[in-house]
Amino acid sequence: NAGVTQTPKFRVLKTGQSMTLLCAQDMNHEYMYWYRQDPGMGLRLIHYSVGEGTTAKGEVPDGYNVSRLKKQNFLLGLESAAPSQTSVYFCASIDVGGGNSYEQYFGPGTRLTVT
Amino acid sequence: LAKTTQPISMDSYEGQEVNITCSHNNIATNDYITWYQQFPSQGPRFIIQGYKTKVTNEVASLFIPADRKSSTLSLPRVSLSDTAVYYCLVVLNDYKLSFGAGTTVTVRA
């Protein structure tokens, strides 16, 4: 299993440009998450999904959109990038059907710089 | 969200036991407590989870008192490679999982 993968690993955008970050998991997990982590800070939840076709807002959803058209993929979109969105973005998934395990599996992260 | 509070940082030396306490005063009946470890430039890694009393695995122990308003992660005999940020999370019924600021543990030789 590849686990959770993220594409791309690095990206530099100019203010106002758009892009989509892709998260893929091959563990058949129901729940998926997008976090951002600014330097020296903890992770903040952007959006999450409790199943294919569903999404929900986290703590800091403004400026981002998400889609979960397929169970294994969770896309994070920036329509008009701003310097404040410079951060490392982590995707995670969790298996809620396997008993009382609450282990989140994280991807390697996408480092995004907006100039 | 069940808010958690942890110390910002802790220092230790190799071979010592490190105990990190997390406060979660408004934890609900069905919520679980989980702990994660994060190294620089990596995503967090699950360490341990628990509901009550004590849980132990090959990496750490988790102590949860009867009122469940706090929990303590215990790392036995730490080494330099245990230097990392440790996060306490409360897993809510809706699985809206949020991380706090975490505790930076620095292990010195």
Coordinates of N, CA and C in Angstrom, one line a residue:
Chain A
N1 N 0.8 -1.2 0.0 CA 0.0 0.0 0.0 C 0.9 1.3 0.0
A2 N 0.5 2.2 -0.8 CA 1.2 3.5 -0.8 C 0.8 4.4 0.3
G3 N -0.4 4.1 0.9 CA -0.9 4.9 2.1 C -1.6 6.1 1.5
V4 N -1.1 7.3 2.1 CA -1.7 8.6 1.6 C -0.6 9.3 0.8
T5 N -0.9 9.7 -0.4 CA 0.0 10.4 -1.2 C -0.6 11.8 -1.5
Q6 N 0.3 12.8 -1.7 CA -0.1 14.1 -2.1 C 0.7 14.6 -3.3
T7 N -0.1 15.3 -4.1 CA 0.5 15.9 -5.3 C 0.1 17.3 -5.5
P8 N 1.0 18.3 -5.8 CA 2.5 18.1 -5.9 C 3.1 18.2 -4.5
K9 N 4.4 18.0 -4.4 CA 5.2 18.1 -3.2 C 5.6 19.6 -2.9
F10 N 5.8 20.3 -3.9 CA 6.2 21.7 -3.8 C 5.5 22.5 -4.9
R11 N 5.2 23.8 -4.6 CA 4.6 24.6 -5.6 C 4.8 26.1 -5.2
V12 N 5.1 26.9 -6.2 CA 5.1 28.4 -6.0 C 4.1 29.0 -6.9
L13 N 3.2 29.8 -6.3 CA 2.2 30.5 -7.1 C 2.4 32.0 -7.0
K14 N 1.8 32.7 -7.9 CA 1.7 34.1 -7.8 C 0.4 34.5 -7.3
T15 N 0.3 35.6 -6.6 CA -1.0 36.1 -6.0 C -2.1 36.1 -7.1
G16 N -3.2 35.5 -6.8 CA -4.3 35.5 -7.8 C -4.4 34.3 -8.6
Q17 N -3.3 33.5 -8.7 CA -3.4 32.2 -9.4 C -4.2 31.2 -8.7
S18 N -4.6 30.2 -9.4 CA -5.4 29.1 -8.8 C -4.6 27.8 -9.0
M19 N -4.9 26.8 -8.1 CA -4.3 25.5 -8.2 C -5.2 24.5 -7.4
T20 N -4.9 23.2 -7.7 CA -5.6 22.2 -7.0 C -4.6 21.2 -6.4
L21 N -4.7 20.9 -5.1 CA -3.9 19.9 -4.5 C -4.6 18.6 -4.4
L22 N -3.9 17.5 -4.8 CA -4.6 16.2 -4.8 C -4.1 15.3 -3.7
C23 N -5.0 14.7 -3.0 CA -4.7 13.7 -2.0 C -5.4 12.4 -2.4
A24 N -4.6 11.4 -2.3 CA -5.1 10.0 -2.7 C -4.7 9.0 -1.6
Q25 N -5.7 8.1 -1.3 CA -5.4 7.1 -0.3 C -5.9 5.8 -0.9
D26 N -5.1 4.7 -0.6 CA -5.5 3.4 -1.1 C -5.9 2.4 0.0
M27 N -6.3 3.0 1.1 CA -6.7 2.1 2.3 C -8.2 2.0 2.4
N28 N -9.0 2.5 1.5 CA -10.4 2.4 1.5 C -11.0 3.2 2.7
H29 N -10.4 4.2 3.2 CA -10.9 5.0 4.3 C -12.0 5.9 3.9
E30 N -13.0 6.0 4.9 CA -14.1 6.8 4.6 C -13.8 8.3 4.8
Y31 N -13.1 8.6 5.9 CA -13.0 10.0 6.2 C -11.6 10.5 5.7
M32 N -11.6 11.8 5.2 CA -10.4 12.4 4.8 C -10.4 13.8 5.2
Y33 N -9.2 14.4 5.4 CA -9.0 15.7 6.0 C -7.9 16.5 5.2
W34 N -8.1 17.8 5.2 CA -7.1 18.7 4.8 C -6.7 19.7 5.9
Y35 N -5.4 19.8 6.2 CA -4.9 20.7 7.2 C -3.9 21.6 6.6
R36 N -3.7 22.7 7.3 CA -2.5 23.6 6.9 C -1.7 23.8 8.2
Q37 N -0.4 23.9 8.0 CA 0.5 24.2 9.1 C 1.5 25.3 8.7
D38 N 1.3 26.4 9.4 CA 2.2 27.5 9.3 C 3.5 27.3 10.1
P39 N 4.6 28.0 9.8 CA 5.8 27.8 10.5 C 5.7 27.9 12.0
G40 N 6.1 26.9 12.8 CA 6.1 27.0 14.2 C 4.7 26.9 14.8
M41 N 3.8 26.5 14.0 CA 2.4 26.4 14.5 C 1.9 24.9 14.4
G42 N 0.8 24.7 15.1 CA 0.1 23.4 15.0 C -0.7 23.3 13.7
L43 N -1.3 22.2 13.5 CA -2.1 22.0 12.3 C -3.5 22.5 12.5
R44 N -4.0 23.2 11.5 CA -5.4 23.7 11.5 C -6.2 23.0 10.4
L45 N -7.4 22.6 10.8 CA -8.3 21.9 9.9 C -9.0 22.8 8.9
I46 N -8.8 22.6 7.6 CA -9.4 23.4 6.6 C -10.8 22.9 6.2
H47 N -10.9 21.7 5.7 CA -12.1 21.0 5.3 C -11.9 19.5 5.6
Y48 N -13.0 18.8 5.7 CA -12.9 17.4 5.8 C -14.1 16.7 5.1
S49 N -14.0 15.4 5.0 CA -15.1 14.7 4.2 C -15.4 13.4 5.0
V50 N -16.6 13.1 5.2 CA -17.0 11.9 5.9 C -17.4 10.8 4.9
G51 N -17.3 11.0 3.6 CA -17.6 10.0 2.7 C -17.6 10.6 1.3
E52 N -17.7 9.7 0.3 CA -17.7 10.1 -1.1 C -18.9 11.1 -1.3
G53 N -18.7 12.2 -2.0 CA -19.7 13.1 -2.3 C -20.1 14.1 -1.2
T54 N -19.4 14.0 0.0 CA -19.7 14.9 1.1 C -18.5 15.7 1.5
T55 N -18.7 16.9 2.0 CA -17.6 17.7 2.5 C -18.1 18.6 3.6
A56 N -17.2 19.0 4.5 CA -17.7 19.9 5.6 C -16.5 20.8 6.0
K57 N -16.9 22.0 6.5 CA -15.9 23.0 6.9 C -15.2 22.7 8.2
G58 N -13.9 23.0 8.2 CA -13.2 22.9 9.4 C -13.0 24.3 10.1
E59 N -11.9 24.5 10.7 CA -11.6 25.7 11.4 C -11.3 26.9 10.5
V60 N -10.6 26.7 9.4 CA -10.1 27.8 8.6 C -10.5 27.5 7.1
P61 N -11.8 27.5 6.7 CA -12.2 27.1 5.4 C -12.1 28.2 4.3
D62 N -12.0 29.5 4.8 CA -12.2 30.6 3.8 C -11.0 30.6 2.8
G63 N -11.3 30.8 1.6 CA -10.3 30.8 0.5 C -10.0 29.5 -0.1
Y64 N -10.7 28.4 0.4 CA -10.4 27.1 -0.1 C -11.8 26.4 -0.5
N65 N -11.7 25.5 -1.5 CA -12.8 24.7 -1.8 C -12.3 23.2 -1.9
V66 N -13.2 22.3 -1.7 CA -12.8 20.9 -1.7 C -13.9 20.1 -2.5
S67 N -13.4 18.9 -3.0 CA -14.4 18.0 -3.6 C -13.9 16.5 -3.3
R68 N -14.9 15.7 -3.2 CA -14.6 14.2 -2.9 C -15.5 13.4 -3.9
L69 N -15.1 13.5 -5.1 CA -15.9 12.8 -6.1 C -15.7 11.3 -6.1
K70 N -14.5 10.9 -5.7 CA -14.2 9.4 -5.5 C -13.8 9.2 -4.1
K71 N -14.1 8.0 -3.6 CA -13.7 7.7 -2.2 C -12.2 7.9 -1.9
Q72 N -11.4 7.5 -2.9 CA -10.0 7.5 -2.6 C -9.3 8.9 -2.8
N73 N -10.0 9.8 -3.4 CA -9.4 11.1 -3.6 C -10.1 12.3 -2.9
F74 N -9.3 13.2 -2.5 CA -9.8 14.4 -1.8 C -9.0 15.6 -2.4
L75 N -9.7 16.5 -3.1 CA -9.0 17.6 -3.7 C -9.2 18.9 -3.0
L76 N -8.2 19.7 -2.9 CA -8.2 21.0 -2.2 C -7.9 22.0 -3.3
G77 N -8.8 23.0 -3.4 CA -8.6 24.0 -4.5 C -8.4 25.4 -3.9
L78 N -7.5 26.2 -4.5 CA -7.3 27.6 -4.1 C -7.8 28.3 -5.4
E79 N -8.8 29.1 -5.4 CA -9.3 29.8 -6.5 C -8.5 31.0 -6.9
S80 N -8.1 31.7 -5.8 CA -7.3 33.0 -6.0 C -6.3 33.1 -4.9
A81 N -5.1 32.5 -5.1 CA -4.1 32.4 -4.1 C -3.7 33.7 -3.5
A82 N -3.5 33.8 -2.2 CA -3.0 35.0 -1.5 C -1.8 34.6 -0.7
P83 N -0.9 35.6 -0.4 CA 0.3 35.3 0.4 C 0.0 34.6 1.7
S84 N -1.1 34.9 2.3 CA -1.5 34.3 3.6 C -1.7 32.8 3.5
Q85 N -1.8 32.3 2.3 CA -2.0 30.9 2.1 C -0.7 30.1 1.9
T86 N 0.4 30.8 2.1 CA 1.7 30.2 2.1 C 1.7 29.3 3.3
S87 N 2.0 28.0 3.1 CA 1.9 27.1 4.2 C 2.3 25.7 3.7
V88 N 2.4 24.8 4.7 CA 2.5 23.3 4.3 C 1.1 22.7 4.5
Y89 N 0.7 22.0 3.5 CA -0.7 21.4 3.5 C -0.5 19.9 3.7
F90 N -1.2 19.4 4.7 CA -1.2 17.9 4.9 C -2.6 17.4 4.7
C91 N -2.6 16.2 4.1 CA -3.9 15.5 3.9 C -3.8 14.3 4.9
A92 N -4.9 13.8 5.4 CA -5.0 12.6 6.2 C -6.3 11.9 6.0
S93 N -6.2 10.6 6.4 CA -7.4 9.8 6.3 C -7.6 8.9 7.5
I94 N -8.8 8.5 7.8 CA -9.0 7.6 8.9 C -10.1 6.6 8.6
D95 N -9.9 5.4 9.2 CA -10.8 4.3 9.0 C -11.8 4.2 10.1
V96 N -13.0 4.6 9.9 CA -14.0 4.6 11.0 C -14.8 3.3 11.0
G97 N -14.5 2.4 10.1 CA -15.3 1.1 10.1 C -14.6 0.0 10.7
G98 N -13.4 0.2 11.2 CA -12.6 -0.9 11.7 C -12.6 -1.0 13.2
G99 N -13.7 -0.7 13.9 CA -13.7 -0.8 15.3 C -13.3 0.5 16.0
N100 N -12.8 0.5 17.2 CA -12.5 1.7 17.9 C -11.0 2.2 17.7
S101 N -10.6 2.3 16.4 CA -9.3 2.8 16.1 C -9.5 4.2 15.5
Y102 N -8.8 5.2 16.1 CA -8.9 6.6 15.7 C -7.6 7.1 15.1
E103 N -6.8 6.2 14.5 CA -5.6 6.6 13.9 C -5.7 7.3 12.6
Q104 N -5.2 8.5 12.5 CA -5.2 9.2 11.2 C -3.9 8.9 10.5
Y105 N -4.0 8.7 9.2 CA -2.8 8.4 8.4 C -2.5 9.7 7.6
F106 N -1.3 10.2 7.7 CA -1.0 11.5 7.0 C -0.1 11.3 5.8
G107 N -0.3 12.2 4.8 CA 0.5 12.3 3.7 C 1.8 13.0 4.0
P108 N 2.7 13.1 3.0 CA 4.0 13.8 3.3 C 3.9 15.3 3.2
G109 N 2.8 15.8 2.8 CA 2.7 17.3 2.8 C 3.0 17.9 1.4
T110 N 2.4 19.1 1.2 CA 2.7 19.9 0.0 C 3.1 21.3 0.5
R111 N 4.3 21.7 0.1 CA 4.8 23.0 0.6 C 4.4 24.0 -0.5
L112 N 3.6 25.0 -0.1 CA 3.1 26.0 -1.1 C 3.5 27.4 -0.7
T113 N 4.1 28.1 -1.6 CA 4.5 29.4 -1.4 C 3.8 30.3 -2.4
V114 N 3.2 31.4 -1.9 CA 2.4 32.3 -2.7 C 3.2 33.7 -2.6
T115 N 3.6 34.2 -3.8 CA 4.4 35.4 -3.8 C 3.6 36.6 -4.3
Chain B
L1 N -16.0 22.0 19.6 CA -14.8 21.3 19.6 C -14.3 21.1 21.1
A2 N -13.8 20.0 21.4 CA -13.2 19.8 22.7 C -11.8 20.4 22.8
K3 N -11.7 21.5 23.5 CA -10.4 22.2 23.5 C -9.4 21.5 24.3
T4 N -8.2 21.5 23.9 CA -7.1 20.8 24.6 C -6.1 21.9 25.0
T5 N -5.4 21.7 26.1 CA -4.3 22.6 26.6 C -3.1 21.7 27.0
Q6 N -2.0 22.1 26.4 CA -0.7 21.4 26.7 C 0.3 22.4 27.0
P7 N 1.4 21.9 27.7 CA 2.6 22.9 27.8 C 3.2 23.1 26.5
I8 N 3.7 24.3 26.3 CA 4.3 24.7 25.0 C 5.6 23.9 24.7
S9 N 6.4 23.7 25.7 CA 7.7 23.0 25.5 C 8.1 22.3 26.8
M10 N 9.0 21.3 26.6 CA 9.6 20.5 27.7 C 11.0 20.1 27.3
D11 N 11.9 20.2 28.2 CA 13.2 19.7 28.0 C 13.5 18.5 28.8
S12 N 14.3 17.6 28.3 CA 14.7 16.4 29.0 C 16.1 15.9 28.5
Y13 N 16.6 14.9 29.2 CA 17.9 14.3 28.9 C 17.7 12.9 28.5
E14 N 18.6 12.4 27.7 CA 18.5 11.0 27.3 C 18.4 10.1 28.4
G15 N 17.6 9.0 28.3 CA 17.4 8.1 29.4 C 16.3 8.4 30.4
Q16 N 15.9 9.7 30.4 CA 14.8 10.1 31.3 C 13.5 9.7 30.8
E17 N 12.5 9.7 31.7 CA 11.1 9.6 31.4 C 10.5 10.9 31.2
V18 N 9.7 11.1 30.1 CA 9.0 12.4 29.8 C 7.5 12.2 30.0
N19 N 6.9 13.0 30.7 CA 5.5 13.0 30.9 C 4.8 14.3 30.4
I20 N 3.9 14.2 29.5 CA 3.3 15.4 29.0 C 1.8 15.3 29.3
T21 N 1.3 16.3 30.0 CA -0.1 16.3 30.4 C -0.9 17.2 29.5
C22 N -2.1 16.7 29.1 CA -3.0 17.5 28.3 C -4.3 17.6 29.1
S23 N -4.8 18.8 29.1 CA -6.1 19.1 29.7 C -7.2 19.2 28.7
H24 N -8.3 18.5 29.0 CA -9.5 18.5 28.1 C -10.7 18.5 28.9
N25 N -11.0 19.6 29.5 CA -12.1 19.7 30.6 C -13.4 19.4 30.0
N26 N -13.7 19.7 28.8 CA -15.1 19.5 28.3 C -15.2 18.3 27.4
I27 N -14.5 17.3 27.7 CA -14.5 16.0 27.0 C -15.9 15.4 27.2
A28 N -16.5 14.8 26.1 CA -17.8 14.2 26.2 C -17.7 12.7 26.5
T29 N -18.8 12.1 26.8 CA -18.8 10.7 27.3 C -18.2 9.8 26.3
N30 N -18.5 9.9 25.0 CA -18.0 9.0 24.0 C -16.7 9.4 23.3
D31 N -16.1 10.4 23.7 CA -14.9 10.9 23.1 C -13.6 10.1 23.5
Y32 N -12.8 9.9 22.5 CA -11.5 9.2 22.8 C -10.4 10.2 22.8
I33 N -9.3 9.8 23.4 CA -8.1 10.7 23.4 C -7.0 10.0 22.6
T34 N -6.4 10.8 21.7 CA -5.3 10.3 20.9 C -4.1 11.2 21.0
W35 N -2.9 10.7 20.8 CA -1.7 11.4 20.8 C -0.9 11.2 19.5
Y36 N -0.3 12.2 19.0 CA 0.5 12.2 17.8 C 1.9 12.8 18.0
Q37 N 2.8 12.3 17.2 CA 4.2 12.8 17.2 C 4.5 13.4 15.8
Q38 N 5.2 14.6 15.8 CA 5.5 15.1 14.5 C 7.0 15.6 14.5
F39 N 7.7 15.1 13.5 CA 9.1 15.6 13.2 C 9.1 16.7 12.2
P40 N 10.1 17.5 12.2 CA 10.1 18.6 11.2 C 10.0 18.1 9.8
S41 N 9.2 18.8 9.0 CA 9.0 18.5 7.6 C 8.3 17.2 7.3
Q42 N 7.6 16.6 8.3 CA 6.8 15.4 8.2 C 5.4 15.6 8.7
G43 N 4.5 14.7 8.2 CA 3.2 14.7 8.8 C 3.2 14.1 10.1
P44 N 2.2 14.4 11.0 CA 2.1 13.7 12.3 C 2.0 12.2 12.2
R45 N 2.4 11.5 13.2 CA 2.4 10.1 13.3 C 1.6 9.7 14.5
F46 N 0.7 8.8 14.4 CA -0.1 8.3 15.5 C 0.7 7.6 16.5
I47 N 0.6 7.9 17.8 CA 1.3 7.2 18.9 C 0.4 6.2 19.6
I48 N -0.7 6.7 20.2 CA -1.5 5.9 21.1 C -2.8 6.6 21.3
Q49 N -3.8 5.8 21.7 CA -5.1 6.3 21.9 C -5.7 5.6 23.2
G50 N -6.6 6.2 23.8 CA -7.2 5.6 25.0 C -8.6 6.3 25.4
Y51 N -9.3 5.5 26.2 CA -10.6 6.1 26.7 C -10.6 6.3 28.2
K52 N -10.0 5.4 28.9 CA -9.9 5.5 30.4 C -8.8 4.7 30.9
T53 N -8.4 4.9 32.1 CA -7.4 4.2 32.9 C -6.0 4.3 32.1
K54 N -5.4 3.1 31.8 CA -4.1 3.1 31.3 C -4.0 2.3 30.0
V55 N -3.3 2.8 29.1 CA -3.0 2.1 27.8 C -1.5 2.1 27.6
T56 N -0.9 1.0 27.2 CA 0.5 0.9 26.9 C 0.7 0.2 25.6
N57 N 1.7 0.8 24.8 CA 2.1 0.0 23.6 C 3.7 0.1 23.6
E58 N 4.2 -0.3 22.5 CA 5.7 -0.4 22.5 C 6.4 0.9 22.5
V59 N 5.7 2.0 22.3 CA 6.3 3.3 22.2 C 6.0 4.2 23.5
A60 N 4.8 4.1 24.0 CA 4.4 5.0 25.1 C 3.3 4.4 26.0
S61 N 3.0 5.1 27.0 CA 1.9 4.8 27.9 C 1.0 6.0 28.0
L62 N -0.3 5.8 28.1 CA -1.2 6.9 28.3 C -2.0 6.6 29.5
F63 N -2.0 7.6 30.4 CA -2.8 7.5 31.7 C -3.9 8.5 31.6
I64 N -5.1 8.0 31.9 CA -6.3 8.8 31.9 C -7.0 8.6 33.2
P65 N -7.2 9.7 34.0 CA -7.9 9.5 35.3 C -9.4 9.3 35.1
A66 N -10.0 9.0 36.2 CA -11.4 8.6 36.2 C -12.3 9.7 35.6
D67 N -12.0 11.0 35.9 CA -12.9 12.1 35.4 C -12.6 12.4 33.9
R68 N -11.5 11.8 33.4 CA -11.1 12.0 32.0 C -10.9 13.4 31.5
K69 N -10.8 14.3 32.4 CA -10.6 15.8 32.1 C -9.1 16.1 31.7
S70 N -8.3 15.1 31.9 CA -6.9 15.3 31.5 C -6.3 13.9 31.1
S71 N -5.2 13.9 30.4 CA -4.5 12.7 30.1 C -3.0 12.9 30.1
T72 N -2.2 11.9 30.4 CA -0.7 12.1 30.4 C -0.1 11.1 29.5
L73 N 0.7 11.6 28.6 CA 1.5 10.7 27.7 C 2.8 10.5 28.4
S74 N 3.3 9.3 28.5 CA 4.5 9.0 29.2 C 5.5 8.3 28.2
L75 N 6.6 8.9 27.9 CA 7.6 8.4 27.1 C 8.8 7.9 27.9
P76 N 9.0 6.5 28.0 CA 10.0 6.0 28.8 C 11.4 6.1 28.2
R77 N 12.4 6.5 29.0 CA 13.8 6.4 28.6 C 14.0 7.1 27.2
V78 N 13.7 8.3 27.1 CA 13.8 9.0 25.8 C 15.2 9.0 25.2
S79 N 15.3 9.1 23.9 CA 16.6 9.3 23.2 C 16.5 10.6 22.4
L80 N 17.6 10.9 21.8 CA 17.7 12.1 21.0 C 16.6 12.1 19.9
S81 N 16.3 10.9 19.4 CA 15.4 10.8 18.3 C 13.9 11.0 18.7
D82 N 13.7 11.2 20.0 CA 12.3 11.5 20.5 C 12.1 13.0 20.5
T83 N 13.1 13.8 20.1 CA 12.9 15.2 20.0 C 11.8 15.5 18.9
A84 N 10.7 16.1 19.2 CA 9.6 16.2 18.3 C 8.5 17.1 18.9
V85 N 7.5 17.3 18.2 CA 6.3 18.0 18.7 C 5.2 16.9 19.0
Y86 N 4.6 17.0 20.1 CA 3.6 16.0 20.5 C 2.3 16.7 20.7
Y87 N 1.3 16.1 20.0 CA -0.1 16.7 20.0 C -1.1 15.7 20.7
C88 N -1.9 16.3 21.5 CA -3.1 15.6 22.1 C -4.3 16.0 21.3
L89 N -5.1 15.0 21.0 CA -6.4 15.3 20.3 C -7.5 14.5 20.9
V90 N -8.6 15.2 21.0 CA -9.8 14.5 21.5 C -10.7 14.2 20.2
V91 N -11.0 12.9 20.1 CA -11.8 12.5 18.9 C -13.3 12.6 19.3
L92 N -13.9 13.5 18.6 CA -15.3 13.7 18.8 C -16.2 12.8 18.0
N93 N -17.5 12.7 18.3 CA -18.4 11.9 17.6 C -18.5 12.2 16.1
D94 N -18.3 13.4 15.8 CA -18.4 13.8 14.4 C -17.1 13.7 13.6
Y95 N -16.0 13.3 14.3 CA -14.7 13.1 13.7 C -14.2 14.4 13.1
K96 N -14.6 15.5 13.7 CA -14.0 16.8 13.3 C -12.7 17.0 14.1
L97 N -11.6 16.5 13.6 CA -10.4 16.4 14.3 C -9.5 17.6 14.2
S98 N -9.3 18.3 15.3 CA -8.5 19.5 15.3 C -7.3 19.4 16.2
F99 N -6.1 19.8 15.7 CA -4.9 19.8 16.5 C -4.7 21.1 17.3
G100 N -4.2 21.0 18.5 CA -3.8 22.2 19.2 C -2.4 22.6 18.8
A101 N -1.7 23.4 19.6 CA -0.4 23.9 19.3 C 0.7 22.8 19.5
G102 N 0.4 21.9 20.4 CA 1.3 20.8 20.7 C 2.4 21.2 21.7
T103 N 3.2 20.2 22.1 CA 4.3 20.4 23.0 C 5.6 20.0 22.3
T104 N 6.5 20.9 22.3 CA 7.8 20.7 21.7 C 8.7 20.0 22.8
V105 N 9.0 18.8 22.6 CA 9.9 18.1 23.5 C 11.3 18.1 22.9
T106 N 12.3 18.6 23.7 CA 13.7 18.6 23.3 C 14.5 17.7 24.2
V107 N 15.1 16.7 23.6 CA 15.9 15.7 24.4 C 17.4 16.1 24.1
R108 N 18.1 16.3 25.2 CA 19.5 16.6 25.1 C 20.4 15.5 25.6
A109 N 21.6 15.4 25.1 CA 22.5 14.3 25.4 C 23.1 14.5 26.8

